[in-house]
Amino acid sequence: MANAVFVSTRNPQHQVLASEAIERGPAPDGGLYVPAFFPKLGEKMLAFSGSFPQFAAEVIRPFFKGDFLEKAIDDICHQAFSFSLPLFWESADKAILELFHGPTGAFKDFGARFLAGALERSPRKSARPLTILVATSGDTGGAVASAFYQKKMIEVFILFPRGRVSERQEKQLTCWGENIHSLQVAGSFDDCQALVKGAFADQRFHQVFDLTSANSINLGRLLPQMSYFYYASVEFLKKTGKRAKIIIPSGNVGNAVGAYWALEMGAPIEKIVLAVNANRPVVDYLATGEWKARESVPTLANAMDVGNPSNIERLRHLYPKFSQFKNKVSCFSVSDEEIRQTIGQYFEETQYLLCPHSAVAKAIDRQLFKEEATLSVATAHPAKFETIVEPLIGKVINIPAHLELLLERKSIYEQIAPDLESFYSAALKLYC
Ligand SMILES: *Cc1c(COP(=O)(O)O)cnc(C)c1O
């Protein structure tokens, strides 16, 4: 069998194995890595009776054919996915897929933990540790910090904007220490991102650090996201006899790309629906056929406030003709008012708590797919957004023990000005 290779969305001639794509992040030409072809597992997975980590390893392993990590995929999946992945059944053929039982209560735990497992097994080309830079507006930084905490030969710098993340999110970004260095930037999320980009372009940083990034375009975060959609669609089919329509709260569209890749491998999925907040470039693209990035607008579902979703490049690569894209991709948008209503009404009817992001998917389910077999995706634990959810339901949300533990730890962070000088001297000071 031939090796599994990945190509840049911008150049089919540029081919690498999975571990190289994961170490690099973006391709050198600025494109994103995508599988050169999709192994078809199809029917075989319908009869699979193991645990989720075993299932995930079956789905992910073919993408590492010929890679030195191929033999480690079982271990990586068992270590990374050591938490539950339940479905909440609302009725005979409607369920919610709960992706928020990881250590930081966000679906990003799956991707970050798989990525950490892959990178910690990669041989270092120099005696220096690998240094990961992450700019975060909330969930990403926490998931990455938790996943890489105490990993040997890996240092992480997290840059977050002062006063723009919720109190509980800030705690998850700053409660670590050791190899995790949190930097509070006196600026916006865009300033944080500019500092990370600036560091990658600055020779001074490269002289001291072996840099890489762990943001959502890294292939190492996408491959695991494919595995739970495959798994859940099989569970859904077994229980209902039907193929699910999967409704996914989306921002940068990385989670949804995982679902499309599962579909390409033969997962029993009827349809994939992107659920977005007031940030609607994909809705507009489907209506006009013309791609236009927008300024992002702030909403209650803040992890989805993305005006120029980078993973659209992967989706357009998969469905290059607009007619194909339109045939495969549906996207609907929900207002903050609809998010509030859905959280309140759904709790009243079912006693089930939705976070603001998960409510975007549920709102679309209730408006457009009421009579159909659907799997709505819940991306974060509602306790992380208690200031929004609690007033709507009129009661206090219990915090899961593992989140509570993080919130009780001491915060440690450095404050920096939004300029490269300030970032560089703080990085030097903290570097072990
Ligand atoms: C990141 C995030 C999303 C959006 O996921 P994308 O892969 O960027 O589309 C949705 N919900 C929550 C809670 C998130 O943290």
Coordinates of C-alpha atoms and ligand atoms in Angstrom, one line a residue:
M1 CA 0.0 0.0 0.0
A2 CA 1.2 3.5 -0.8
N3 CA 2.0 6.0 2.0
A4 CA -0.7 8.3 3.1
V5 CA 0.3 11.8 2.0
F6 CA -1.0 15.3 2.5
V7 CA -0.9 18.2 0.0
S8 CA -1.2 21.9 0.3
T9 CA -4.6 23.4 -0.7
R10 CA -2.5 25.7 -2.9
N11 CA -0.1 23.1 -4.5
P12 CA -0.9 19.4 -5.2
Q13 CA 2.8 18.8 -5.9
H14 CA 3.8 19.7 -2.4
Q15 CA 3.4 16.4 -0.5
V16 CA 4.3 15.5 3.0
L17 CA 3.6 12.7 5.6
A18 CA 1.2 13.4 8.5
S19 CA 3.9 14.0 11.1
E20 CA 5.6 16.6 9.0
A21 CA 2.3 18.4 8.3
I22 CA 1.6 18.4 12.0
E23 CA 5.0 19.8 12.9
R24 CA 4.8 22.6 10.4
G25 CA 1.2 23.9 10.9
P26 CA 0.5 25.7 7.7
A27 CA 2.2 24.6 4.4
P28 CA 5.2 26.7 3.3
D29 CA 3.1 28.3 0.5
G30 CA 0.6 29.5 3.1
G31 CA -1.9 26.8 2.1
L32 CA -3.4 24.3 4.5
Y33 CA -2.6 20.6 4.5
V34 CA -5.4 18.2 3.3
P35 CA -5.4 14.4 2.6
A36 CA -4.3 13.6 -1.0
F37 CA -7.0 11.0 -0.9
F38 CA -9.5 9.5 1.6
P39 CA -9.2 5.9 2.7
K40 CA -12.7 4.3 2.5
L41 CA -13.7 2.5 5.7
G42 CA -17.5 2.5 5.0
E43 CA -19.4 -0.6 6.1
K44 CA -16.4 -2.0 8.1
M45 CA -16.9 0.5 10.9
L46 CA -20.6 -0.3 11.3
A47 CA -19.7 -3.6 12.8
F48 CA -17.0 -2.2 15.1
S49 CA -17.7 -2.9 18.8
G50 CA -14.8 -1.4 20.7
S51 CA -14.5 1.7 22.8
F52 CA -14.3 5.2 21.3
P53 CA -10.5 5.5 21.6
Q54 CA -10.2 2.2 19.7
F55 CA -12.7 3.3 17.1
A56 CA -10.9 6.6 16.7
A57 CA -7.5 4.8 16.2
E58 CA -9.1 2.7 13.4
V59 CA -10.3 5.9 11.6
I60 CA -7.2 7.9 12.1
R61 CA -4.5 5.3 11.5
P62 CA -4.8 5.0 7.7
F63 CA -3.8 8.7 7.5
F64 CA -0.4 7.7 9.1
K65 CA 0.4 4.9 6.6
G66 CA 4.2 5.0 6.2
D67 CA 4.7 7.6 9.0
F68 CA 6.8 6.9 12.0
L69 CA 3.8 7.7 14.2
E70 CA 1.6 4.9 12.6
K71 CA 2.4 2.5 15.4
A72 CA 1.8 5.1 18.1
I73 CA -1.8 6.0 17.0
D74 CA -3.4 3.5 19.4
D75 CA -1.5 4.9 22.4
I76 CA -2.1 8.5 21.4
C77 CA -5.8 8.0 21.0
H78 CA -6.1 6.1 24.4
Q79 CA -4.2 8.8 26.2
A80 CA -5.9 11.8 24.5
F81 CA -9.5 10.6 24.6
S82 CA -9.6 9.5 28.2
F83 CA -13.0 11.1 28.9
S84 CA -16.6 10.3 27.9
L85 CA -18.4 11.1 24.7
P86 CA -22.1 10.7 25.4
L87 CA -25.2 11.3 23.3
F88 CA -28.2 12.9 24.9
W89 CA -31.4 11.5 23.4
E90 CA -34.1 14.1 23.2
S91 CA -36.5 11.7 21.4
A92 CA -36.4 8.5 19.3
D93 CA -34.5 10.1 16.5
K94 CA -33.0 13.3 17.8
A95 CA -29.8 13.5 19.9
I96 CA -27.1 15.9 21.1
L97 CA -23.5 14.9 20.8
E98 CA -21.7 16.2 23.9
L99 CA -18.1 17.1 23.0
F100 CA -17.4 19.0 26.2
H101 CA -16.3 16.3 28.7
G102 CA -12.6 17.0 28.3
P103 CA -10.4 18.7 30.9
T104 CA -11.3 22.2 29.8
G105 CA -14.9 21.6 28.9
A106 CA -14.6 22.4 25.2
F107 CA -14.5 20.2 22.1
K108 CA -11.0 21.7 21.4
D109 CA -9.7 19.2 24.1
F110 CA -9.9 16.4 21.5
G111 CA -7.7 18.2 18.9
A112 CA -5.3 19.7 21.4
R113 CA -4.7 16.5 23.2
F114 CA -4.2 14.5 20.0
L115 CA -1.8 17.1 18.8
A116 CA 0.2 17.0 22.0
G117 CA 0.4 13.2 21.8
A118 CA 1.8 13.5 18.3
L119 CA 4.3 16.3 19.0
E120 CA 5.7 14.8 22.2
R121 CA 6.6 11.7 20.2
S122 CA 8.3 13.5 17.4
P123 CA 12.1 13.4 17.7
R124 CA 13.7 16.8 18.3
K125 CA 16.1 17.9 15.6
S126 CA 18.0 20.1 18.0
A127 CA 18.7 20.0 21.8
R128 CA 16.2 22.8 22.3
P129 CA 12.6 22.3 23.3
L130 CA 9.8 22.8 20.8
T131 CA 8.2 26.2 21.5
I132 CA 4.5 26.6 20.8
L133 CA 3.0 30.0 20.4
V134 CA -0.8 30.4 20.7
A135 CA -2.9 33.5 20.5
T136 CA -6.3 32.9 22.0
S137 CA -9.7 34.7 22.5
G138 CA -10.9 32.0 24.8
D139 CA -11.2 28.2 24.5
T140 CA -8.2 27.4 22.3
G141 CA -5.6 28.6 24.8
G142 CA -7.0 26.6 27.7
A143 CA -7.3 23.4 25.8
V144 CA -3.7 23.8 24.5
A145 CA -2.3 24.6 27.9
S146 CA -4.0 21.7 29.5
A147 CA -2.9 19.3 26.8
F148 CA 0.7 20.3 26.8
Y149 CA 1.1 20.9 30.6
Q150 CA 4.3 19.1 31.8
K151 CA 5.1 17.6 28.4
K152 CA 8.8 17.2 28.2
M153 CA 10.8 19.3 25.7
I154 CA 7.8 21.4 24.9
E155 CA 7.3 25.1 26.0
V156 CA 4.1 26.9 25.4
F157 CA 3.4 30.7 25.3
I158 CA -0.2 31.7 25.4
L159 CA -1.1 35.3 24.5
F160 CA -4.6 36.5 25.6
P161 CA -6.2 40.0 25.5
R162 CA -6.6 41.8 28.8
G163 CA -10.3 42.2 29.8
R164 CA -11.7 40.4 26.8
V165 CA -12.0 36.8 28.0
S166 CA -14.5 35.6 30.6
E167 CA -13.3 35.2 34.2
R168 CA -13.5 31.4 34.0
Q169 CA -11.8 31.3 30.6
E170 CA -9.0 33.5 32.0
K171 CA -8.5 31.1 34.9
Q172 CA -8.1 28.2 32.4
L173 CA -5.4 30.2 30.6
T174 CA -3.4 31.2 33.6
C175 CA -3.6 28.4 36.2
W176 CA -0.7 26.3 34.9
G177 CA 2.9 27.4 35.3
E178 CA 6.0 25.1 34.7
N179 CA 6.2 24.8 30.9
I180 CA 3.1 26.8 30.2
H181 CA 3.7 30.6 30.1
S182 CA 0.7 32.9 30.0
L183 CA 1.0 36.4 28.7
Q184 CA -1.7 39.0 29.2
V185 CA -1.5 41.5 26.4
A186 CA -2.7 45.1 26.9
G187 CA -4.6 44.9 23.6
S188 CA -7.1 43.0 21.5
F189 CA -7.2 39.5 20.2
D190 CA -6.0 40.8 16.9
D191 CA -3.0 42.3 18.7
C192 CA -2.2 38.9 20.2
Q193 CA -2.4 37.3 16.7
A194 CA -0.2 40.0 15.3
L195 CA 2.4 39.3 18.0
V196 CA 2.5 35.6 17.1
K197 CA 2.8 36.3 13.4
G198 CA 5.5 38.9 14.2
A199 CA 7.5 36.4 16.2
F200 CA 7.4 33.8 13.4
A201 CA 8.8 36.5 11.0
D202 CA 11.5 37.7 13.4
Q203 CA 15.0 36.2 13.3
R204 CA 15.7 37.0 16.9
F205 CA 13.0 34.6 18.0
H206 CA 14.3 31.9 15.7
Q207 CA 17.8 32.2 17.1
V208 CA 16.5 31.3 20.5
F209 CA 13.4 29.2 20.0
D210 CA 12.3 26.3 17.8
L211 CA 8.9 27.7 17.0
T212 CA 5.6 26.1 15.9
S213 CA 2.0 26.9 16.3
A214 CA -1.0 25.0 17.6
N215 CA -3.9 27.0 16.2
S216 CA -6.9 25.4 14.6
I217 CA -5.5 25.0 11.1
N218 CA -3.0 22.4 12.3
L219 CA -3.7 19.0 10.8
G220 CA -3.1 17.4 14.1
R221 CA -6.3 19.0 15.4
L222 CA -8.4 18.1 12.4
L223 CA -7.8 14.4 12.2
P224 CA -9.2 13.6 15.7
Q225 CA -12.2 15.8 14.9
M226 CA -13.1 13.4 12.1
S227 CA -13.1 10.4 14.4
Y228 CA -16.0 11.5 16.8
F229 CA -18.3 12.4 13.9
Y230 CA -17.7 9.0 12.4
Y231 CA -18.3 7.3 15.7
A232 CA -21.5 9.3 16.6
S233 CA -23.0 8.7 13.1
V234 CA -22.5 5.0 13.5
E235 CA -24.1 5.1 17.0
F236 CA -27.0 7.1 15.6
L237 CA -27.6 4.6 12.8
K238 CA -27.4 1.6 15.1
K239 CA -30.0 3.2 17.4
T240 CA -32.4 4.8 15.0
G241 CA -31.9 2.9 11.7
K242 CA -31.4 6.3 10.1
R243 CA -28.5 8.4 8.8
A244 CA -28.2 11.6 10.9
K245 CA -28.2 15.2 9.7
I246 CA -25.4 16.7 11.8
I247 CA -25.8 20.3 12.9
I248 CA -22.4 21.8 14.0
P249 CA -21.9 25.2 15.8
S250 CA -19.2 26.8 13.5
G251 CA -16.7 29.6 13.5
N252 CA -13.4 28.9 11.9
V253 CA -15.1 25.7 10.5
G254 CA -12.4 23.3 11.6
N255 CA -14.8 21.1 13.5
A256 CA -17.2 20.9 10.5
V257 CA -14.3 20.0 8.2
G258 CA -13.7 17.0 10.4
A259 CA -17.3 15.9 9.7
Y260 CA -16.9 16.3 5.9
W261 CA -13.7 14.2 6.0
A262 CA -15.6 11.5 7.9
L263 CA -18.3 11.7 5.2
E264 CA -15.6 11.2 2.5
M265 CA -14.4 8.1 4.3
G266 CA -17.8 6.6 4.2
A267 CA -19.4 7.6 7.6
P268 CA -23.2 7.1 7.5
I269 CA -24.0 10.8 7.5
E270 CA -27.1 12.1 5.6
K271 CA -26.2 15.8 5.6
I272 CA -23.9 18.3 7.4
V273 CA -25.3 21.7 8.4
L274 CA -23.1 24.6 9.6
A275 CA -24.7 26.6 12.4
V276 CA -23.4 30.1 12.7
N277 CA -24.1 33.2 14.8
A278 CA -24.4 36.7 13.3
N279 CA -21.0 36.1 11.6
R280 CA -22.3 34.8 8.3
P281 CA -19.7 34.9 5.5
V282 CA -20.6 31.3 4.6
V283 CA -24.3 32.1 4.3
D284 CA -23.5 35.0 2.0
Y285 CA -21.1 32.8 -0.1
L286 CA -23.8 30.2 -0.6
A287 CA -26.3 32.9 -1.7
T288 CA -23.9 34.8 -4.1
G289 CA -21.1 32.4 -5.1
E290 CA -18.6 35.1 -4.3
W291 CA -16.3 34.7 -1.3
K292 CA -16.0 37.8 0.9
A293 CA -14.3 37.9 4.3
R294 CA -16.0 40.2 6.8
E295 CA -15.1 42.0 10.0
S296 CA -16.2 39.8 12.9
V297 CA -19.0 41.0 15.1
P298 CA -19.2 40.1 18.8
T299 CA -22.0 37.7 19.8
L300 CA -23.0 35.6 22.8
A301 CA -21.4 32.6 21.2
N302 CA -17.9 34.3 21.2
A303 CA -15.8 31.3 20.2
M304 CA -17.6 31.5 16.9
D305 CA -17.1 35.2 16.2
V306 CA -15.1 34.7 13.0
G307 CA -15.4 36.9 10.0
N308 CA -12.9 35.1 7.8
P309 CA -12.9 31.4 8.6
S310 CA -9.6 29.9 7.6
N311 CA -10.8 26.3 7.1
I312 CA -13.1 27.4 4.3
E313 CA -10.0 27.0 2.2
R314 CA -10.1 23.2 3.0
L315 CA -13.8 22.9 2.2
R316 CA -13.5 24.7 -1.1
H317 CA -10.5 22.5 -1.9
L318 CA -12.8 19.4 -1.3
Y319 CA -15.7 20.8 -3.3
P320 CA -13.9 23.0 -5.9
K321 CA -16.9 23.8 -8.1
F322 CA -19.5 26.2 -6.6
S323 CA -22.2 23.8 -7.7
Q324 CA -20.6 20.9 -5.7
F325 CA -20.0 23.2 -2.7
K326 CA -23.6 24.3 -2.7
N327 CA -24.8 20.7 -3.0
K328 CA -22.8 19.6 0.0
V329 CA -22.7 22.6 2.3
S330 CA -25.6 24.2 4.1
C331 CA -25.3 27.1 6.5
F332 CA -27.8 29.0 8.6
S333 CA -27.4 31.9 10.9
V334 CA -28.9 32.7 14.3
S335 CA -29.2 36.0 16.2
D336 CA -28.3 36.6 19.9
E337 CA -32.0 36.9 20.7
E338 CA -32.6 33.4 19.2
I339 CA -29.7 32.0 21.2
R340 CA -31.2 33.4 24.4
Q341 CA -34.7 32.0 23.6
T342 CA -33.4 28.6 22.7
I343 CA -31.4 28.2 25.9
G344 CA -34.5 29.2 28.0
Q345 CA -37.1 27.3 26.1
Y346 CA -35.0 24.1 25.7
F347 CA -34.3 24.1 29.4
E348 CA -38.0 24.5 30.2
E349 CA -39.0 21.6 28.0
T350 CA -36.2 19.1 28.6
Q351 CA -34.2 20.4 31.7
Y352 CA -31.2 20.2 29.4
L353 CA -28.6 23.0 29.6
L354 CA -27.1 24.4 26.4
C355 CA -24.1 26.7 26.2
P356 CA -24.5 29.7 23.9
H357 CA -22.6 27.9 21.1
S358 CA -24.5 24.7 21.3
A359 CA -27.7 26.7 21.4
V360 CA -26.9 28.0 17.9
A361 CA -27.1 24.4 16.5
K362 CA -30.2 23.6 18.5
A363 CA -32.0 26.8 17.4
I364 CA -31.5 25.7 13.7
D365 CA -32.7 22.2 14.5
R366 CA -35.9 23.5 16.0
Q367 CA -36.5 26.0 13.3
L368 CA -35.7 24.0 10.2
F369 CA -35.3 20.3 11.0
K370 CA -38.1 19.7 13.5
E371 CA -39.4 16.5 12.0
E372 CA -36.1 15.0 10.9
A373 CA -33.5 12.7 12.4
T374 CA -30.8 15.0 13.7
L375 CA -27.6 15.0 15.7
S376 CA -26.9 18.5 17.1
V377 CA -23.5 19.1 18.4
A378 CA -22.7 20.6 21.8
T379 CA -19.3 22.2 21.8
A380 CA -18.8 23.6 25.3
H381 CA -19.9 23.0 28.9
P382 CA -22.6 25.5 29.9
A383 CA -20.9 26.1 33.2
K384 CA -18.1 28.0 31.4
F385 CA -20.7 30.6 30.3
E386 CA -22.7 30.9 33.5
T387 CA -23.0 34.7 33.2
I388 CA -25.1 34.2 30.1
V389 CA -26.9 31.0 30.9
E390 CA -27.8 31.3 34.6
P391 CA -30.1 34.4 34.2
L392 CA -32.0 32.7 31.4
I393 CA -32.8 29.6 33.3
G394 CA -33.1 31.2 36.8
K395 CA -30.7 28.9 38.6
V396 CA -27.1 28.2 39.3
I397 CA -25.2 25.7 37.1
N398 CA -23.2 23.0 38.8
I399 CA -19.5 23.0 37.8
P400 CA -18.0 19.5 37.0
A401 CA -15.3 18.6 39.5
H402 CA -12.5 18.7 37.0
L403 CA -13.3 22.2 35.9
E404 CA -13.7 23.3 39.5
L405 CA -10.2 22.0 40.3
L406 CA -8.8 24.3 37.6
L407 CA -10.8 27.3 38.8
E408 CA -9.4 26.8 42.3
R409 CA -5.8 27.0 41.3
K410 CA -3.7 30.2 41.6
S411 CA -3.3 32.4 38.4
I412 CA 0.2 33.1 37.2
Y413 CA 0.8 35.4 34.2
E414 CA 3.0 38.2 32.9
Q415 CA 1.6 41.4 31.5
I416 CA 3.1 42.7 28.3
A417 CA 2.5 45.7 26.0
P418 CA 1.2 44.9 22.5
D419 CA 4.6 45.2 20.9
L420 CA 7.2 42.6 19.8
E421 CA 9.9 44.1 22.0
S422 CA 7.9 43.5 25.1
F423 CA 6.9 39.9 24.0
Y424 CA 10.5 39.1 23.2
S425 CA 11.9 40.1 26.6
A426 CA 9.1 38.4 28.5
A427 CA 9.7 35.2 26.4
L428 CA 13.4 35.3 27.2
K429 CA 12.8 35.8 30.9
L430 CA 10.3 32.9 31.1
Y431 CA 12.1 30.4 28.9
C432 CA 13.5 27.6 31.0
Ligands
LIG1 C1 -13.9 27.0 18.7 C2 -15.4 26.8 19.1 C3 -16.4 26.7 18.1 C4 -16.1 26.8 16.7 O1 -15.4 25.8 16.1 P1 -14.7 25.9 14.7 O2 -13.9 24.7 14.5 O3 -13.8 27.2 14.8 O4 -15.8 26.1 13.7 C5 -17.7 26.4 18.6 N1 -18.0 26.3 19.9 C6 -17.0 26.4 20.8 C7 -17.5 26.3 22.2 C8 -15.7 26.6 20.5 O5 -14.8 26.7 21.5

